[in-house]
Short mmCIF file of C-alpha atoms in Angstrom, two decimals:
data_model
loop_
_atom_site.label_atom_id
_atom_site.label_comp_id
_atom_site.label_asym_id
_atom_site.label_seq_id
_atom_site.Cartn_x
_atom_site.Cartn_y
_atom_site.Cartn_z
CA MET P 1 21.53 30.94 -24.09
CA GLY P 2 18.30 29.45 -25.47
CA LEU P 3 20.24 26.63 -27.12
CA VAL P 4 22.07 25.90 -23.86
CA LEU P 5 18.78 25.67 -21.95
CA LEU P 6 17.32 23.40 -24.65
CA LEU P 7 20.29 21.03 -24.38
CA VAL P 8 20.22 21.04 -20.57
CA ILE P 9 16.47 20.32 -20.43
CA TRP P 10 16.67 17.57 -23.03
CA LEU P 11 19.75 16.02 -21.44
CA ILE P 12 18.14 15.88 -17.97
CA THR P 13 14.97 14.41 -19.49
CA LEU P 14 16.73 11.70 -21.50
CA VAL P 15 19.18 10.74 -18.73
CA SER P 16 16.44 10.46 -16.06
CA THR P 17 14.26 8.49 -18.49
CA TYR P 18 17.16 6.11 -19.19
CA PHE P 19 17.63 5.35 -15.48
CA PHE P 20 13.91 4.61 -15.07
CA ILE P 21 13.96 2.23 -18.06
CA ALA P 22 17.30 0.64 -17.12
CA LYS P 23 15.93 -0.50 -13.75
CA THR P 24 13.78 -3.40 -14.97
CA TRP P 25 11.40 -3.36 -11.99
CA TRP P 26 10.90 -1.16 -8.96
CA LEU P 27 8.71 -3.39 -6.82
CA PRO P 28 9.61 -6.52 -4.81
CA VAL P 29 8.40 -9.91 -6.01
CA GLY P 30 4.63 -10.19 -5.55
CA ALA P 31 3.35 -12.86 -3.18
CA SER P 32 -0.43 -12.30 -3.26
CA ALA P 33 -3.19 -13.13 -5.73
CA SER P 34 -3.72 -9.46 -6.58
CA ALA P 35 -0.03 -8.63 -7.08
CA ALA P 36 0.07 -9.43 -10.80
CA GLY P 37 -2.91 -7.18 -11.58
CA ILE P 38 -1.57 -4.33 -9.46
CA ASP P 39 1.86 -4.62 -11.06
CA HIS P 40 0.30 -4.57 -14.53
CA HIS P 41 -1.48 -1.31 -13.80
CA PHE P 42 1.69 0.16 -12.30
CA THR P 43 3.46 -0.66 -15.57
CA VAL P 44 0.70 0.92 -17.67
CA THR P 45 0.77 4.04 -15.49
CA TYR P 46 4.58 4.29 -15.68
CA ILE P 47 4.49 4.05 -19.49
CA LEU P 48 1.68 6.59 -19.93
CA MET P 49 3.08 9.09 -17.45
CA GLY P 50 6.58 8.56 -18.81
CA ALA P 51 5.41 9.36 -22.34
CA VAL P 52 3.65 12.50 -21.12
CA PHE P 53 6.73 13.57 -19.15
CA VAL P 54 9.13 13.08 -22.07
CA ALA P 55 6.83 14.83 -24.55
CA ALA P 56 6.27 17.78 -22.20
CA GLN P 57 9.97 18.24 -21.44
CA LEU P 58 11.01 17.95 -25.09
CA ALA P 59 8.37 20.54 -25.99
CA LEU P 60 9.57 22.78 -23.15
CA GLY P 61 13.14 22.66 -24.42
CA TYR P 62 12.00 23.45 -27.97
CA LEU P 63 9.85 26.39 -26.86
CA VAL P 64 12.67 27.85 -24.73
CA TRP P 65 14.93 27.78 -27.76
CA SER P 66 12.31 28.79 -30.35
CA PHE P 67 11.14 31.86 -28.44
CA ARG P 68 14.50 32.97 -27.04
CA GLU P 69 15.24 36.67 -26.92
CA GLY P 70 17.05 38.04 -30.01
CA GLY P 71 18.97 35.97 -32.52
CA GLY P 72 16.18 35.93 -35.09
CA ALA P 73 13.70 34.30 -32.70
CA LYS P 74 10.02 34.45 -33.44
CA LYS P 75 8.23 37.59 -32.32
CA VAL P 76 5.49 36.82 -29.85
CA ALA P 77 2.64 39.20 -29.21
CA TYR P 78 1.18 39.55 -25.72
CA THR P 79 -1.57 36.98 -25.15
CA HIS P 80 -3.74 35.64 -22.39
CA GLY P 81 -3.14 32.10 -23.66
CA ASN P 82 -4.81 29.62 -25.94
CA THR P 83 -8.20 28.73 -24.44
CA LYS P 84 -8.87 25.86 -26.85
CA LEU P 85 -5.50 24.26 -26.14
CA GLU P 86 -6.02 24.58 -22.37
CA VAL P 87 -9.49 23.00 -22.60
CA VAL P 88 -8.19 20.11 -24.71
CA TRP P 89 -5.23 19.54 -22.38
CA THR P 90 -7.49 19.60 -19.31
CA LEU P 91 -9.97 17.16 -20.88
CA LEU P 92 -7.20 14.75 -21.87
CA THR P 93 -5.77 14.86 -18.35
CA THR P 94 -9.21 14.24 -16.84
CA ILE P 95 -9.91 11.33 -19.17
CA LEU P 96 -6.53 9.77 -18.37
CA PHE P 97 -6.95 10.20 -14.61
CA VAL P 98 -10.55 8.94 -14.48
CA GLY P 99 -9.76 6.14 -16.93
CA LEU P 100 -6.90 4.81 -14.81
CA ASN P 101 -9.07 4.91 -11.69
CA LEU P 102 -11.92 3.03 -13.35
CA ALA P 103 -9.53 0.45 -14.84
CA THR P 104 -8.05 -0.29 -11.42
CA TYR P 105 -11.33 -0.28 -9.48
CA PRO P 106 -11.51 -4.10 -9.17
CA LEU P 107 -8.08 -4.02 -7.52
CA TRP P 108 -8.10 -1.02 -5.20
CA ALA P 109 -11.76 -1.14 -4.19
CA ALA P 110 -13.86 -4.20 -5.00
CA GLU P 111 -11.21 -6.82 -4.27
CA ARG P 112 -10.11 -5.19 -1.04
CA PHE P 113 -13.31 -3.74 0.43
CA ASP P 114 -15.93 -6.28 -0.66
CA PRO P 115 -16.86 -8.69 2.15
CA ALA P 116 -14.35 -11.49 2.65
CA GLU P 117 -15.23 -15.10 1.91
CA ALA P 118 -16.92 -17.11 4.65
CA SER P 119 -13.91 -19.47 4.69
CA ALA P 120 -11.37 -16.66 5.09
CA VAL P 121 -8.94 -16.72 8.00
CA ARG P 122 -9.79 -13.78 10.27
CA VAL P 123 -6.96 -11.87 11.91
CA GLU P 124 -7.38 -8.75 13.99
CA VAL P 125 -4.32 -6.54 13.48
CA THR P 126 -3.74 -3.89 16.13
CA GLY P 127 -1.10 -1.18 15.86
CA MET P 128 0.18 0.66 18.92
CA GLN P 129 3.32 2.61 19.62
CA PHE P 130 5.47 0.83 18.54
CA ALA P 131 4.40 -2.76 17.84
CA TRP P 132 1.91 -4.91 15.93
CA TYR P 133 -0.33 -7.46 17.65
CA PHE P 134 -2.32 -10.18 15.87
CA ARG P 135 -5.41 -11.84 17.36
CA TYR P 136 -7.17 -14.99 16.13
CA PRO P 137 -10.73 -15.86 17.27
CA GLY P 138 -10.08 -19.53 18.04
CA PRO P 139 -12.42 -22.51 17.42
CA ASP P 140 -15.59 -20.59 18.40
CA GLY P 141 -14.97 -18.10 15.57
CA GLN P 142 -15.72 -15.17 17.90
CA PHE P 143 -13.37 -12.48 19.15
CA GLY P 144 -13.57 -11.86 22.87
CA ALA P 145 -14.41 -8.43 24.25
CA THR P 146 -11.69 -5.87 24.98
CA LYS P 147 -11.85 -2.98 27.45
CA PRO P 148 -9.73 0.21 27.37
CA GLU P 149 -9.33 0.19 31.17
CA LEU P 150 -7.64 -3.23 30.95
CA GLU P 151 -5.03 -2.17 28.38
CA ASP P 152 -1.40 -2.31 29.48
CA ALA P 153 0.92 -1.72 26.53
CA SER P 154 4.02 -2.35 28.64
CA ALA P 155 2.86 -5.90 29.43
CA GLY P 156 2.40 -6.93 25.80
CA GLY P 157 0.25 -9.77 24.47
CA GLU P 158 -3.34 -10.04 25.68
CA ALA P 159 -2.81 -7.35 28.31
CA ALA P 160 -1.72 -4.85 25.69
CA LEU P 161 -5.02 -5.36 23.85
CA GLY P 162 -7.08 -5.14 27.04
CA LEU P 163 -8.61 -8.58 26.51
CA ASP P 164 -11.46 -9.24 28.94
CA THR P 165 -10.70 -12.69 30.35
CA LYS P 166 -14.17 -12.83 31.93
CA ASP P 167 -15.78 -12.96 28.49
CA PRO P 168 -16.28 -16.63 27.48
CA ALA P 169 -15.49 -15.77 23.85
CA SER P 170 -12.01 -14.60 24.85
CA LYS P 171 -11.00 -17.96 26.38
CA ASP P 172 -9.74 -19.37 23.09
CA ASP P 173 -8.49 -16.14 21.49
CA VAL P 174 -4.87 -16.36 20.40
CA VAL P 175 -2.66 -13.25 20.50
CA SER P 176 0.66 -13.34 18.66
CA GLY P 177 3.50 -10.99 17.83
CA VAL P 178 3.85 -12.69 14.42
CA MET P 179 1.09 -12.86 11.81
CA VAL P 180 0.89 -16.50 10.71
CA VAL P 181 -1.46 -17.27 7.79
CA PRO P 182 -2.01 -20.21 5.42
CA VAL P 183 -1.01 -20.02 1.76
CA ASN P 184 -3.66 -19.94 -1.00
CA ARG P 185 -6.43 -19.00 1.40
CA GLN P 186 -8.07 -15.63 1.75
CA VAL P 187 -7.08 -13.68 4.86
CA GLU P 188 -9.49 -11.12 6.32
CA VAL P 189 -7.60 -8.38 8.11
CA ILE P 190 -9.42 -6.31 10.74
CA LEU P 191 -7.29 -3.25 11.31
CA ARG P 192 -7.32 -1.30 14.57
CA ALA P 193 -5.11 1.31 16.24
CA HIS P 194 -4.90 2.10 19.95
CA ASP P 195 -3.21 5.48 20.00
CA VAL P 196 -2.39 7.25 16.74
CA ILE P 197 -2.79 6.48 13.04
CA HIS P 198 -0.55 3.63 11.90
CA SER P 199 -0.26 2.10 8.42
CA PHE P 200 -0.14 -1.64 7.85
CA PHE P 201 2.12 -2.15 4.83
CA VAL P 202 3.32 -5.47 3.39
CA PRO P 203 5.09 -4.64 0.08
CA GLN P 204 5.19 -8.20 -1.29
CA MET P 205 1.44 -8.56 -0.73
CA ARG P 206 0.83 -5.16 -2.38
CA PHE P 207 -1.22 -4.41 0.74
CA LYS P 208 -1.26 -1.03 2.48
CA GLN P 209 -3.98 0.46 4.66
CA ASP P 210 -4.04 2.96 7.50
CA ALA P 211 -5.19 1.79 10.93
CA VAL P 212 -7.23 4.55 12.58
CA PRO P 213 -8.12 4.80 16.30
CA GLY P 214 -11.81 4.09 16.87
CA LEU P 215 -12.30 2.23 13.59
CA ALA P 216 -12.28 -1.46 12.66
CA ILE P 217 -11.29 -1.54 8.99
CA HIS P 218 -12.00 -4.81 7.17
CA MET P 219 -9.87 -5.74 4.16
CA HIS P 220 -8.52 -8.95 2.69
CA PHE P 221 -5.75 -10.49 0.60
CA THR P 222 -4.74 -13.97 -0.53
CA PRO P 223 -1.08 -15.04 -0.13
CA ILE P 224 0.13 -17.38 -2.89
CA GLN P 225 3.70 -18.01 -1.80
CA THR P 226 5.09 -19.30 1.49
CA GLY P 227 7.80 -17.37 3.28
CA ASP P 228 8.42 -14.54 5.73
CA TYR P 229 7.42 -11.02 4.67
CA GLU P 230 8.17 -7.84 6.59
CA ILE P 231 5.39 -5.61 7.87
CA LEU P 232 6.17 -1.92 7.91
CA CYS P 233 4.38 1.02 9.47
CA ALA P 234 4.07 3.51 6.61
CA GLU P 235 2.70 6.33 8.77
CA LEU P 236 4.92 8.52 10.92
CA CYS P 237 3.58 7.54 14.34
CA GLY P 238 6.10 8.89 16.83
CA LEU P 239 9.73 8.75 17.90
CA GLY P 240 9.82 4.94 17.72
CA HIS P 241 8.26 4.77 14.25
CA TYR P 242 11.51 3.48 12.72
CA LYS P 243 11.40 0.27 14.77
CA MET P 244 7.71 -0.55 14.28
CA HIS P 245 7.80 -3.59 12.07
CA GLY P 246 6.61 -7.18 12.14
CA ILE P 247 6.46 -10.38 10.13
CA VAL P 248 3.80 -12.08 8.04
CA LYS P 249 4.68 -15.77 8.05
CA VAL P 250 2.93 -17.62 5.22
CA VAL P 251 2.86 -21.39 5.78
CA THR P 252 0.97 -24.42 4.49
CA GLN P 253 -2.54 -25.09 5.81
CA ASP P 254 -1.28 -28.05 7.83
CA GLU P 255 1.47 -25.98 9.44
CA PHE P 256 -1.00 -23.21 10.22
CA ASP P 257 -3.44 -25.63 11.87
CA LYS P 258 -0.67 -27.11 14.02
CA TRP P 259 0.63 -23.66 14.99
CA LEU P 260 -2.83 -22.43 15.99
CA ALA P 261 -3.59 -25.62 17.93
CA ALA P 262 -0.28 -25.31 19.81
CA ARG P 263 -1.01 -21.70 20.74
CA GLU P 264 -4.51 -22.62 21.94
CA ALA P 265 -3.07 -25.47 24.01
CA GLU P 266 -0.80 -23.00 25.78
CA LYS P 267 -3.88 -21.23 27.09
CA GLN P 268 -5.24 -24.32 28.80
#
């Protein structure tokens, strides 16, 4: 029976490892400046964790067979365990975990949470059941005030955000159902949520951050490839969660300027 378990454990381990290796890449093509670095660390993590997994499962199979009952197996006296081995294993795990976190700090923390560049395009992203709205500050560079009592989600657009039209700063604000941004320019995202926690997730940009009611979360990314990229809500936010998606449309700077000017002209 011990030999059967050894073969089963080893077979499952080797077959599952083969399928992971056979699939050359698990992530979609990266379209942001940070994608290459993030993908590199994903690869390093996969390799390290894969090696630990294979070694642990091969050892498990061997120990099941080596210490099987009867059949000339080794006699094992009752023990509370090997303290030295447990300490070493725990230290190695801690070093690996902390090391990976420190190695990726410039990607998951500094690059995302440091203040955005002064020249960055600012976009306020608001999630509500079950849609995304994107607001641009216009030529004055200031977002207009919003008021909860003015919010009307069923109306969509500016009304959904509760934009105060009496505020002079709101006169040139542009609200869109599509997030349009220029390529090769940093984009500052100001995340908000009106009702429950949503999660703004753009796989190709390697960008994912929860939007929390009552908070304005500032992050940034730099798109490096034009195209349309789907926005997903990666947080279960209600019965309509499955249909809460949007589009990030990355265009040239000239196209972005023309689009923004056209939207501002519509407000005149």
